[in-house]
Amino acid sequence: MSASLAPADHGIDRTSAVVSVRPVTLAAPGRGNDLQVRVSAPAQGQRLPVIVFSHGMTLTMDDYLPLSEFWAAHGFVVIQPTHLDSLGLAPDDPRTPDIWRYRVEDLTHIIDQLGHVEAAVPGLPGRIDSRLVVAAGHSWGAQTASMLAGARVIENGHTPGRSMADPRVKAALLLCLPGTGGLDLTPLAAEYFPFMNPDFAHLTTPSLVVAGDHDQSPLSTRGPDWFTDGYRLSPGASDLLVLAGGEHGLGGIQGHNDTRTTDESPERVAIVQHATLAWLRSALHIVDTAWPSERQRLAAAREHLARVDSK
């Protein structure tokens, strides 16, 4: 009899209490506004890895709790900034043309100030392992996180811009990562989001790409396979998780009963939760067997709600 997609925790205590503090304010010279973040951490445990999570366009540090609280309950410190695009910058604001750069710099500021973050959360000082940092994000946030993993933006039509990679980032979770630009962008996207023109050749940090096979973006002239480009074209993206029937919300990862979710499915959210956790635990060498076991579980499940490709 084939297995079902009941949660598999690989020996992790799912009852761990989570401490969440918001806002923690970080200095960000030149940004124009101090950087505010939400920090979620397990109440117990030592040598805790860190996930720095970048939200999608116009969302905030208070979104994606189905992921952040799950990861925190399973042994990670999750830090979520509110990027400038959530503050409603005017089109003539001098920061607007480079808002994608500010997003990447937000993540770098967080990593630079991990000590300040640690000190701001009761009971957390001395428990973070700053050697184990993960960059993660959804949609525009996935592009933001991918740049810390080595992706670049093609500027002036054909030349990759400077690298914003951060060697402190040891792994990346890229959920609904936008694909290649150029002719693959709709006129709307080309006009308003010209920075969605990535070069993945230097994305060398170990990464998991997650996509939905029904995610039809208004930004691309292509179909849902656009969101798998980062896996196909980068040397670092070792694994691809594709959710059957998944749209851009991947079942509702932005939040429970979120009105932006068009494919609400607790089952899909659970797959994202458990697959990302298992992949991270193997990628960071916490439990090397976690990801192979999760892959086998997904392959054996009678529902066939997801598939995994690996290089």
PDB file of C-alpha atoms in Angstrom:
ATOM      1  CA  MET A   1       0.000   0.000   0.000  1.00  0.00           C
ATOM      2  CA  SER A   2       1.389   3.413  -0.942  1.00  0.00           C
ATOM      3  CA  ALA A   3       2.191   5.989   1.705  1.00  0.00           C
ATOM      4  CA  SER A   4       0.077   9.061   2.408  1.00  0.00           C
ATOM      5  CA  LEU A   5       1.251  12.623   2.845  1.00  0.00           C
ATOM      6  CA  ALA A   6       0.898  12.668   6.599  1.00  0.00           C
ATOM      7  CA  PRO A   7       3.530  14.901   8.200  1.00  0.00           C
ATOM      8  CA  ALA A   8       6.964  13.364   8.649  1.00  0.00           C
ATOM      9  CA  ASP A   9       9.112  15.287  11.120  1.00  0.00           C
ATOM     10  CA  HIS A  10      12.326  13.273  11.022  1.00  0.00           C
ATOM     11  CA  GLY A  11      12.466  13.154  14.815  1.00  0.00           C
ATOM     12  CA  ILE A  12      11.764  16.849  15.362  1.00  0.00           C
ATOM     13  CA  ASP A  13       9.561  17.951  18.261  1.00  0.00           C
ATOM     14  CA  ARG A  14       6.544  19.674  16.685  1.00  0.00           C
ATOM     15  CA  THR A  15       5.381  21.032  20.038  1.00  0.00           C
ATOM     16  CA  SER A  16       8.252  23.500  20.479  1.00  0.00           C
ATOM     17  CA  ALA A  17       7.058  26.888  21.708  1.00  0.00           C
ATOM     18  CA  VAL A  18       7.872  29.880  19.500  1.00  0.00           C
ATOM     19  CA  VAL A  19       8.824  33.376  20.668  1.00  0.00           C
ATOM     20  CA  SER A  20       8.048  36.138  18.165  1.00  0.00           C
ATOM     21  CA  VAL A  21       9.114  39.774  18.527  1.00  0.00           C
ATOM     22  CA  ARG A  22       8.190  42.690  16.262  1.00  0.00           C
ATOM     23  CA  PRO A  23       9.312  45.196  15.353  1.00  0.00           C
ATOM     24  CA  VAL A  24      13.038  44.965  15.898  1.00  0.00           C
ATOM     25  CA  THR A  25      14.595  48.081  14.384  1.00  0.00           C
ATOM     26  CA  LEU A  26      17.942  47.873  12.619  1.00  0.00           C
ATOM     27  CA  ALA A  27      20.130  50.718  11.412  1.00  0.00           C
ATOM     28  CA  ALA A  28      20.222  50.972   7.619  1.00  0.00           C
ATOM     29  CA  PRO A  29      22.315  53.997   6.583  1.00  0.00           C
ATOM     30  CA  GLY A  30      21.294  55.456   3.243  1.00  0.00           C
ATOM     31  CA  ARG A  31      17.962  53.634   3.165  1.00  0.00           C
ATOM     32  CA  GLY A  32      15.880  56.605   4.250  1.00  0.00           C
ATOM     33  CA  ASN A  33      13.900  54.525   6.763  1.00  0.00           C
ATOM     34  CA  ASP A  34      15.225  52.283   9.485  1.00  0.00           C
ATOM     35  CA  LEU A  35      14.778  48.604   8.706  1.00  0.00           C
ATOM     36  CA  GLN A  36      12.108  46.863  10.754  1.00  0.00           C
ATOM     37  CA  VAL A  37      12.019  43.095  11.122  1.00  0.00           C
ATOM     38  CA  ARG A  38      10.011  40.371  12.807  1.00  0.00           C
ATOM     39  CA  VAL A  39      11.979  37.656  14.611  1.00  0.00           C
ATOM     40  CA  SER A  40      10.535  34.220  15.378  1.00  0.00           C
ATOM     41  CA  ALA A  41      12.591  31.680  17.327  1.00  0.00           C
ATOM     42  CA  PRO A  42      12.125  28.434  19.234  1.00  0.00           C
ATOM     43  CA  ALA A  43      11.946  28.926  22.978  1.00  0.00           C
ATOM     44  CA  GLN A  44      14.566  26.212  23.459  1.00  0.00           C
ATOM     45  CA  GLY A  45      17.592  24.859  21.641  1.00  0.00           C
ATOM     46  CA  GLN A  46      21.165  25.864  20.932  1.00  0.00           C
ATOM     47  CA  ARG A  47      23.225  26.565  17.797  1.00  0.00           C
ATOM     48  CA  LEU A  48      20.106  27.653  15.930  1.00  0.00           C
ATOM     49  CA  PRO A  49      20.408  28.242  12.157  1.00  0.00           C
ATOM     50  CA  VAL A  50      18.990  31.478  10.729  1.00  0.00           C
ATOM     51  CA  ILE A  51      16.541  31.987   7.856  1.00  0.00           C
ATOM     52  CA  VAL A  52      16.346  35.526   6.466  1.00  0.00           C
ATOM     53  CA  PHE A  53      13.036  35.650   4.559  1.00  0.00           C
ATOM     54  CA  SER A  54      12.132  38.214   1.875  1.00  0.00           C
ATOM     55  CA  HIS A  55       8.413  38.780   1.253  1.00  0.00           C
ATOM     56  CA  GLY A  56       6.626  39.233  -2.067  1.00  0.00           C
ATOM     57  CA  MET A  57       5.685  42.612  -3.505  1.00  0.00           C
ATOM     58  CA  THR A  58       3.868  44.931  -1.044  1.00  0.00           C
ATOM     59  CA  LEU A  59       3.599  42.287   1.674  1.00  0.00           C
ATOM     60  CA  THR A  60       5.249  42.749   5.090  1.00  0.00           C
ATOM     61  CA  MET A  61       7.127  41.088   7.931  1.00  0.00           C
ATOM     62  CA  ASP A  62       3.769  39.949   9.313  1.00  0.00           C
ATOM     63  CA  ASP A  63       2.951  37.710   6.357  1.00  0.00           C
ATOM     64  CA  TYR A  64       4.045  34.104   5.683  1.00  0.00           C
ATOM     65  CA  LEU A  65       3.396  32.977   9.249  1.00  0.00           C
ATOM     66  CA  PRO A  66       2.525  29.441   8.068  1.00  0.00           C
ATOM     67  CA  LEU A  67       6.174  29.157   7.076  1.00  0.00           C
ATOM     68  CA  SER A  68       7.978  31.321   9.608  1.00  0.00           C
ATOM     69  CA  GLU A  69       6.244  29.861  12.662  1.00  0.00           C
ATOM     70  CA  PHE A  70       6.637  26.322  11.343  1.00  0.00           C
ATOM     71  CA  TRP A  71      10.368  26.747  10.713  1.00  0.00           C
ATOM     72  CA  ALA A  72      10.822  28.414  14.101  1.00  0.00           C
ATOM     73  CA  ALA A  73       8.970  25.600  15.859  1.00  0.00           C
ATOM     74  CA  HIS A  74      11.388  23.195  14.192  1.00  0.00           C
ATOM     75  CA  GLY A  75      14.624  24.796  15.266  1.00  0.00           C
ATOM     76  CA  PHE A  76      15.288  27.869  13.094  1.00  0.00           C
ATOM     77  CA  VAL A  77      15.464  31.575  13.870  1.00  0.00           C
ATOM     78  CA  VAL A  78      13.394  33.309  11.176  1.00  0.00           C
ATOM     79  CA  ILE A  79      13.955  37.005  10.453  1.00  0.00           C
ATOM     80  CA  GLN A  80      11.453  38.795   8.207  1.00  0.00           C
ATOM     81  CA  PRO A  81      12.005  42.388   7.061  1.00  0.00           C
ATOM     82  CA  THR A  82       9.443  44.816   5.716  1.00  0.00           C
ATOM     83  CA  HIS A  83      10.932  46.085   2.460  1.00  0.00           C
ATOM     84  CA  LEU A  84      10.502  49.607   1.089  1.00  0.00           C
ATOM     85  CA  ASP A  85       7.939  48.534  -1.517  1.00  0.00           C
ATOM     86  CA  SER A  86       5.528  47.912   1.367  1.00  0.00           C
ATOM     87  CA  LEU A  87       5.810  51.551   2.449  1.00  0.00           C
ATOM     88  CA  GLY A  88       4.129  52.935  -0.658  1.00  0.00           C
ATOM     89  CA  LEU A  89       7.019  54.924  -2.103  1.00  0.00           C
ATOM     90  CA  ALA A  90       5.941  57.576  -4.614  1.00  0.00           C
ATOM     91  CA  PRO A  91       6.989  57.041  -8.240  1.00  0.00           C
ATOM     92  CA  ASP A  92       9.198  60.142  -8.032  1.00  0.00           C
ATOM     93  CA  ASP A  93      10.929  58.963  -4.852  1.00  0.00           C
ATOM     94  CA  PRO A  94      14.647  58.745  -5.739  1.00  0.00           C
ATOM     95  CA  ARG A  95      14.766  55.252  -4.210  1.00  0.00           C
ATOM     96  CA  THR A  96      12.060  53.822  -6.467  1.00  0.00           C
ATOM     97  CA  PRO A  97      14.226  52.938  -9.503  1.00  0.00           C
ATOM     98  CA  ASP A  98      16.630  50.992  -7.280  1.00  0.00           C
ATOM     99  CA  ILE A  99      14.091  49.489  -4.926  1.00  0.00           C
ATOM    100  CA  TRP A 100      15.225  45.978  -5.900  1.00  0.00           C
ATOM    101  CA  ARG A 101      18.752  46.836  -4.732  1.00  0.00           C
ATOM    102  CA  TYR A 102      17.442  48.121  -1.410  1.00  0.00           C
ATOM    103  CA  ARG A 103      15.681  44.783  -0.960  1.00  0.00           C
ATOM    104  CA  VAL A 104      18.933  42.859  -1.316  1.00  0.00           C
ATOM    105  CA  GLU A 105      20.714  45.319   0.968  1.00  0.00           C
ATOM    106  CA  ASP A 106      17.966  44.794   3.576  1.00  0.00           C
ATOM    107  CA  LEU A 107      18.924  41.122   3.805  1.00  0.00           C
ATOM    108  CA  THR A 108      22.612  42.007   4.005  1.00  0.00           C
ATOM    109  CA  HIS A 109      21.899  44.519   6.811  1.00  0.00           C
ATOM    110  CA  ILE A 110      20.137  41.786   8.770  1.00  0.00           C
ATOM    111  CA  ILE A 111      23.074  39.409   8.459  1.00  0.00           C
ATOM    112  CA  ASP A 112      25.457  42.217   9.417  1.00  0.00           C
ATOM    113  CA  GLN A 113      23.435  42.873  12.587  1.00  0.00           C
ATOM    114  CA  LEU A 114      22.612  39.359  13.763  1.00  0.00           C
ATOM    115  CA  GLY A 115      24.054  40.244  17.168  1.00  0.00           C
ATOM    116  CA  HIS A 116      21.556  43.093  17.543  1.00  0.00           C
ATOM    117  CA  VAL A 117      18.700  40.836  16.440  1.00  0.00           C
ATOM    118  CA  GLU A 118      19.766  38.182  18.923  1.00  0.00           C
ATOM    119  CA  ALA A 119      19.896  40.669  21.779  1.00  0.00           C
ATOM    120  CA  ALA A 120      16.405  41.992  21.008  1.00  0.00           C
ATOM    121  CA  VAL A 121      14.619  38.680  21.600  1.00  0.00           C
ATOM    122  CA  PRO A 122      14.208  37.531  25.212  1.00  0.00           C
ATOM    123  CA  GLY A 123      16.033  34.292  25.842  1.00  0.00           C
ATOM    124  CA  LEU A 124      17.746  34.206  22.445  1.00  0.00           C
ATOM    125  CA  PRO A 125      21.246  35.638  23.180  1.00  0.00           C
ATOM    126  CA  GLY A 126      23.970  33.047  22.741  1.00  0.00           C
ATOM    127  CA  ARG A 127      21.757  30.578  20.883  1.00  0.00           C
ATOM    128  CA  ILE A 128      22.181  31.639  17.215  1.00  0.00           C
ATOM    129  CA  ASP A 129      24.672  29.855  14.974  1.00  0.00           C
ATOM    130  CA  SER A 130      25.789  32.674  12.682  1.00  0.00           C
ATOM    131  CA  ARG A 131      27.696  30.173  10.540  1.00  0.00           C
ATOM    132  CA  LEU A 132      24.410  28.712   9.262  1.00  0.00           C
ATOM    133  CA  VAL A 133      22.503  31.438   7.406  1.00  0.00           C
ATOM    134  CA  VAL A 134      19.795  30.739   4.811  1.00  0.00           C
ATOM    135  CA  ALA A 135      18.399  33.281   2.330  1.00  0.00           C
ATOM    136  CA  ALA A 136      14.760  32.590   1.461  1.00  0.00           C
ATOM    137  CA  GLY A 137      11.895  34.360  -0.242  1.00  0.00           C
ATOM    138  CA  HIS A 138       8.705  34.151  -2.256  1.00  0.00           C
ATOM    139  CA  SER A 139       8.076  35.705  -5.685  1.00  0.00           C
ATOM    140  CA  TRP A 140       9.951  39.051  -5.816  1.00  0.00           C
ATOM    141  CA  GLY A 141      11.380  37.976  -2.477  1.00  0.00           C
ATOM    142  CA  ALA A 142      12.774  34.849  -4.134  1.00  0.00           C
ATOM    143  CA  GLN A 143      14.607  37.009  -6.657  1.00  0.00           C
ATOM    144  CA  THR A 144      15.894  39.105  -3.757  1.00  0.00           C
ATOM    145  CA  ALA A 145      17.157  36.032  -1.899  1.00  0.00           C
ATOM    146  CA  SER A 146      18.638  34.538  -5.074  1.00  0.00           C
ATOM    147  CA  MET A 147      20.977  37.494  -5.434  1.00  0.00           C
ATOM    148  CA  LEU A 148      22.593  36.701  -2.095  1.00  0.00           C
ATOM    149  CA  ALA A 149      23.065  33.208  -3.524  1.00  0.00           C
ATOM    150  CA  GLY A 150      24.858  34.590  -6.608  1.00  0.00           C
ATOM    151  CA  ALA A 151      22.214  35.524  -9.192  1.00  0.00           C
ATOM    152  CA  ARG A 152      22.665  38.870 -10.925  1.00  0.00           C
ATOM    153  CA  VAL A 153      20.454  41.322 -12.809  1.00  0.00           C
ATOM    154  CA  ILE A 154      21.190  41.789 -16.511  1.00  0.00           C
ATOM    155  CA  GLU A 155      21.519  45.518 -17.073  1.00  0.00           C
ATOM    156  CA  ASN A 156      21.718  47.585 -20.263  1.00  0.00           C
ATOM    157  CA  GLY A 157      20.054  44.780 -22.144  1.00  0.00           C
ATOM    158  CA  HIS A 158      22.791  42.168 -22.022  1.00  0.00           C
ATOM    159  CA  THR A 159      25.407  42.683 -19.299  1.00  0.00           C
ATOM    160  CA  PRO A 160      25.092  41.055 -15.861  1.00  0.00           C
ATOM    161  CA  GLY A 161      25.440  43.655 -13.124  1.00  0.00           C
ATOM    162  CA  ARG A 162      27.701  43.469 -10.111  1.00  0.00           C
ATOM    163  CA  SER A 163      27.482  40.531  -7.772  1.00  0.00           C
ATOM    164  CA  MET A 164      25.622  41.036  -4.495  1.00  0.00           C
ATOM    165  CA  ALA A 165      26.334  37.477  -3.325  1.00  0.00           C
ATOM    166  CA  ASP A 166      27.050  36.973   0.363  1.00  0.00           C
ATOM    167  CA  PRO A 167      29.435  34.154   1.324  1.00  0.00           C
ATOM    168  CA  ARG A 168      27.784  33.975   4.752  1.00  0.00           C
ATOM    169  CA  VAL A 169      24.681  32.506   3.081  1.00  0.00           C
ATOM    170  CA  LYS A 170      25.074  28.728   3.021  1.00  0.00           C
ATOM    171  CA  ALA A 171      21.766  27.758   1.377  1.00  0.00           C
ATOM    172  CA  ALA A 172      18.730  29.329  -0.310  1.00  0.00           C
ATOM    173  CA  LEU A 173      14.995  28.568  -0.496  1.00  0.00           C
ATOM    174  CA  LEU A 174      13.531  30.128  -3.648  1.00  0.00           C
ATOM    175  CA  LEU A 175       9.724  29.944  -3.780  1.00  0.00           C
ATOM    176  CA  CYS A 176       8.105  30.963  -7.089  1.00  0.00           C
ATOM    177  CA  LEU A 177      11.388  32.440  -8.315  1.00  0.00           C
ATOM    178  CA  PRO A 178      10.784  34.682 -11.373  1.00  0.00           C
ATOM    179  CA  GLY A 179      12.427  33.376 -14.534  1.00  0.00           C
ATOM    180  CA  THR A 180      14.400  34.980 -17.325  1.00  0.00           C
ATOM    181  CA  GLY A 181      13.599  38.406 -18.725  1.00  0.00           C
ATOM    182  CA  GLY A 182      13.886  39.864 -22.201  1.00  0.00           C
ATOM    183  CA  LEU A 183      11.246  38.484 -24.538  1.00  0.00           C
ATOM    184  CA  ASP A 184       9.926  36.305 -21.711  1.00  0.00           C
ATOM    185  CA  LEU A 185       8.477  39.434 -20.018  1.00  0.00           C
ATOM    186  CA  THR A 186       5.136  40.959 -20.890  1.00  0.00           C
ATOM    187  CA  PRO A 187       5.181  44.641 -21.932  1.00  0.00           C
ATOM    188  CA  LEU A 188       3.810  45.542 -18.490  1.00  0.00           C
ATOM    189  CA  ALA A 189       6.641  43.735 -16.732  1.00  0.00           C
ATOM    190  CA  ALA A 190       9.298  45.112 -19.070  1.00  0.00           C
ATOM    191  CA  GLU A 191       8.117  48.659 -18.336  1.00  0.00           C
ATOM    192  CA  TYR A 192       7.619  48.486 -14.585  1.00  0.00           C
ATOM    193  CA  PHE A 193       9.936  45.658 -13.515  1.00  0.00           C
ATOM    194  CA  PRO A 194      12.985  45.837 -15.813  1.00  0.00           C
ATOM    195  CA  PHE A 195      15.148  44.359 -13.041  1.00  0.00           C
ATOM    196  CA  MET A 196      13.266  41.071 -13.463  1.00  0.00           C
ATOM    197  CA  ASN A 197      15.948  40.103 -15.928  1.00  0.00           C
ATOM    198  CA  PRO A 198      18.102  37.654 -13.985  1.00  0.00           C
ATOM    199  CA  ASP A 199      21.312  35.905 -14.874  1.00  0.00           C
ATOM    200  CA  PHE A 200      21.543  32.597 -13.012  1.00  0.00           C
ATOM    201  CA  ALA A 201      24.991  31.526 -14.213  1.00  0.00           C
ATOM    202  CA  HIS A 202      26.672  32.570 -10.958  1.00  0.00           C
ATOM    203  CA  LEU A 203      24.009  31.266  -8.587  1.00  0.00           C
ATOM    204  CA  THR A 204      26.303  28.700  -7.000  1.00  0.00           C
ATOM    205  CA  THR A 205      24.947  28.544  -3.434  1.00  0.00           C
ATOM    206  CA  PRO A 206      23.040  25.286  -2.784  1.00  0.00           C
ATOM    207  CA  SER A 207      19.372  26.075  -3.436  1.00  0.00           C
ATOM    208  CA  LEU A 208      15.909  24.534  -3.535  1.00  0.00           C
ATOM    209  CA  VAL A 209      13.493  25.992  -6.101  1.00  0.00           C
ATOM    210  CA  VAL A 210       9.756  25.552  -5.410  1.00  0.00           C
ATOM    211  CA  ALA A 211       7.125  26.150  -8.108  1.00  0.00           C
ATOM    212  CA  GLY A 212       3.475  25.424  -8.896  1.00  0.00           C
ATOM    213  CA  ASP A 213       2.541  23.787 -12.170  1.00  0.00           C
ATOM    214  CA  HIS A 214      -0.512  26.098 -12.518  1.00  0.00           C
ATOM    215  CA  ASP A 215       1.327  29.346 -11.719  1.00  0.00           C
ATOM    216  CA  GLN A 216       0.564  31.536 -14.742  1.00  0.00           C
ATOM    217  CA  SER A 217       2.246  34.879 -14.147  1.00  0.00           C
ATOM    218  CA  PRO A 218       0.926  38.135 -15.672  1.00  0.00           C
ATOM    219  CA  LEU A 219       4.581  39.187 -15.887  1.00  0.00           C
ATOM    220  CA  SER A 220       5.657  36.476 -18.318  1.00  0.00           C
ATOM    221  CA  THR A 221       4.700  35.521 -21.864  1.00  0.00           C
ATOM    222  CA  ARG A 222       5.449  31.915 -20.956  1.00  0.00           C
ATOM    223  CA  GLY A 223       3.633  29.381 -18.831  1.00  0.00           C
ATOM    224  CA  PRO A 224       4.309  28.012 -15.338  1.00  0.00           C
ATOM    225  CA  ASP A 225       7.657  26.584 -16.450  1.00  0.00           C
ATOM    226  CA  TRP A 226       8.984  30.184 -16.261  1.00  0.00           C
ATOM    227  CA  PHE A 227       9.271  29.681 -12.506  1.00  0.00           C
ATOM    228  CA  THR A 228      11.645  26.740 -12.988  1.00  0.00           C
ATOM    229  CA  ASP A 229      14.312  28.700 -14.923  1.00  0.00           C
ATOM    230  CA  GLY A 230      16.407  29.236 -11.808  1.00  0.00           C
ATOM    231  CA  TYR A 231      16.651  25.478 -11.369  1.00  0.00           C
ATOM    232  CA  ARG A 232      17.460  24.764 -15.011  1.00  0.00           C
ATOM    233  CA  LEU A 233      19.950  27.586 -15.528  1.00  0.00           C
ATOM    234  CA  SER A 234      21.912  27.791 -12.270  1.00  0.00           C
ATOM    235  CA  PRO A 235      24.677  25.499 -11.062  1.00  0.00           C
ATOM    236  CA  GLY A 236      23.670  25.908  -7.409  1.00  0.00           C
ATOM    237  CA  ALA A 237      19.979  24.969  -7.542  1.00  0.00           C
ATOM    238  CA  SER A 238      20.283  21.258  -6.904  1.00  0.00           C
ATOM    239  CA  ASP A 239      16.601  20.449  -6.378  1.00  0.00           C
ATOM    240  CA  LEU A 240      13.199  21.456  -7.749  1.00  0.00           C
ATOM    241  CA  LEU A 241       9.879  20.862  -5.969  1.00  0.00           C
ATOM    242  CA  VAL A 242       6.786  21.279  -8.189  1.00  0.00           C
ATOM    243  CA  LEU A 243       3.314  21.304  -6.610  1.00  0.00           C
ATOM    244  CA  ALA A 244       0.511  19.744  -8.650  1.00  0.00           C
ATOM    245  CA  GLY A 245      -2.223  22.346  -9.136  1.00  0.00           C
ATOM    246  CA  GLY A 246      -0.136  24.921  -7.307  1.00  0.00           C
ATOM    247  CA  GLU A 247      -0.573  28.575  -8.207  1.00  0.00           C
ATOM    248  CA  HIS A 248       1.424  31.577  -7.022  1.00  0.00           C
ATOM    249  CA  GLY A 249       0.328  31.269  -3.400  1.00  0.00           C
ATOM    250  CA  LEU A 250       1.465  27.638  -3.217  1.00  0.00           C
ATOM    251  CA  GLY A 251      -1.706  26.788  -1.356  1.00  0.00           C
ATOM    252  CA  GLY A 252      -1.629  29.760   1.022  1.00  0.00           C
ATOM    253  CA  ILE A 253       1.900  30.271   2.339  1.00  0.00           C
ATOM    254  CA  GLN A 254       1.274  34.029   2.721  1.00  0.00           C
ATOM    255  CA  GLY A 255      -1.202  33.370   5.506  1.00  0.00           C
ATOM    256  CA  HIS A 256      -4.217  31.358   6.540  1.00  0.00           C
ATOM    257  CA  ASN A 257      -7.328  32.489   4.625  1.00  0.00           C
ATOM    258  CA  ASP A 258      -5.292  35.146   2.810  1.00  0.00           C
ATOM    259  CA  THR A 259      -7.460  36.789   0.129  1.00  0.00           C
ATOM    260  CA  ARG A 260      -4.548  36.807  -2.346  1.00  0.00           C
ATOM    261  CA  THR A 261      -4.446  33.012  -2.379  1.00  0.00           C
ATOM    262  CA  THR A 262      -6.221  31.566  -5.426  1.00  0.00           C
ATOM    263  CA  ASP A 263      -5.332  27.928  -4.775  1.00  0.00           C
ATOM    264  CA  GLU A 264      -5.995  27.578  -1.062  1.00  0.00           C
ATOM    265  CA  SER A 265      -4.911  24.123   0.057  1.00  0.00           C
ATOM    266  CA  PRO A 266      -3.658  23.150   3.523  1.00  0.00           C
ATOM    267  CA  GLU A 267      -2.157  20.057   1.898  1.00  0.00           C
ATOM    268  CA  ARG A 268       0.038  22.142  -0.417  1.00  0.00           C
ATOM    269  CA  VAL A 269       1.139  24.382   2.440  1.00  0.00           C
ATOM    270  CA  ALA A 270       2.067  21.291   4.452  1.00  0.00           C
ATOM    271  CA  ILE A 271       4.128  19.954   1.555  1.00  0.00           C
ATOM    272  CA  VAL A 272       6.038  23.248   1.324  1.00  0.00           C
ATOM    273  CA  GLN A 273       6.566  23.304   5.087  1.00  0.00           C
ATOM    274  CA  HIS A 274       7.901  19.783   5.401  1.00  0.00           C
ATOM    275  CA  ALA A 275       9.850  19.667   2.138  1.00  0.00           C
ATOM    276  CA  THR A 276      11.668  22.948   2.788  1.00  0.00           C
ATOM    277  CA  LEU A 277      12.457  21.873   6.341  1.00  0.00           C
ATOM    278  CA  ALA A 278      13.807  18.496   5.227  1.00  0.00           C
ATOM    279  CA  TRP A 279      15.864  20.053   2.427  1.00  0.00           C
ATOM    280  CA  LEU A 280      17.400  22.606   4.791  1.00  0.00           C
ATOM    281  CA  ARG A 281      18.257  20.021   7.401  1.00  0.00           C
ATOM    282  CA  SER A 282      20.187  18.045   4.796  1.00  0.00           C
ATOM    283  CA  ALA A 283      21.721  21.077   3.053  1.00  0.00           C
ATOM    284  CA  LEU A 284      23.049  22.398   6.381  1.00  0.00           C
ATOM    285  CA  HIS A 285      24.179  18.896   7.446  1.00  0.00           C
ATOM    286  CA  ILE A 286      21.910  18.852  10.480  1.00  0.00           C
ATOM    287  CA  VAL A 287      20.327  15.550   9.422  1.00  0.00           C
ATOM    288  CA  ASP A 288      21.798  14.329   6.144  1.00  0.00           C
ATOM    289  CA  THR A 289      19.032  11.756   5.623  1.00  0.00           C
ATOM    290  CA  ALA A 290      16.142  14.237   6.005  1.00  0.00           C
ATOM    291  CA  TRP A 291      15.842  15.275   2.350  1.00  0.00           C
ATOM    292  CA  PRO A 292      16.338  11.800   0.830  1.00  0.00           C
ATOM    293  CA  SER A 293      13.647  10.507   3.183  1.00  0.00           C
ATOM    294  CA  GLU A 294      11.269  13.327   2.255  1.00  0.00           C
ATOM    295  CA  ARG A 295      11.821  12.708  -1.454  1.00  0.00           C
ATOM    296  CA  GLN A 296      10.967   9.061  -1.003  1.00  0.00           C
ATOM    297  CA  ARG A 297       7.845   9.962   0.955  1.00  0.00           C
ATOM    298  CA  LEU A 298       6.626  12.341  -1.731  1.00  0.00           C
ATOM    299  CA  ALA A 299       7.321   9.811  -4.495  1.00  0.00           C
ATOM    300  CA  ALA A 300       5.445   7.052  -2.653  1.00  0.00           C
ATOM    301  CA  ALA A 301       2.411   9.153  -1.718  1.00  0.00           C
ATOM    302  CA  ARG A 302      -0.795   7.991  -3.359  1.00  0.00           C
ATOM    303  CA  GLU A 303      -2.027  11.581  -3.796  1.00  0.00           C
ATOM    304  CA  HIS A 304       0.888  12.598  -6.074  1.00  0.00           C
ATOM    305  CA  LEU A 305       0.535  16.234  -5.080  1.00  0.00           C
ATOM    306  CA  ALA A 306       4.160  17.081  -5.754  1.00  0.00           C
ATOM    307  CA  ARG A 307       7.208  15.901  -7.638  1.00  0.00           C
ATOM    308  CA  VAL A 308      10.898  16.448  -7.078  1.00  0.00           C
ATOM    309  CA  ASP A 309      13.635  16.778  -9.681  1.00  0.00           C
ATOM    310  CA  SER A 310      17.304  16.748  -8.684  1.00  0.00           C
ATOM    311  CA  LYS A 311      20.518  17.301 -10.575  1.00  0.00           C
TER     312      LYS A 311
END
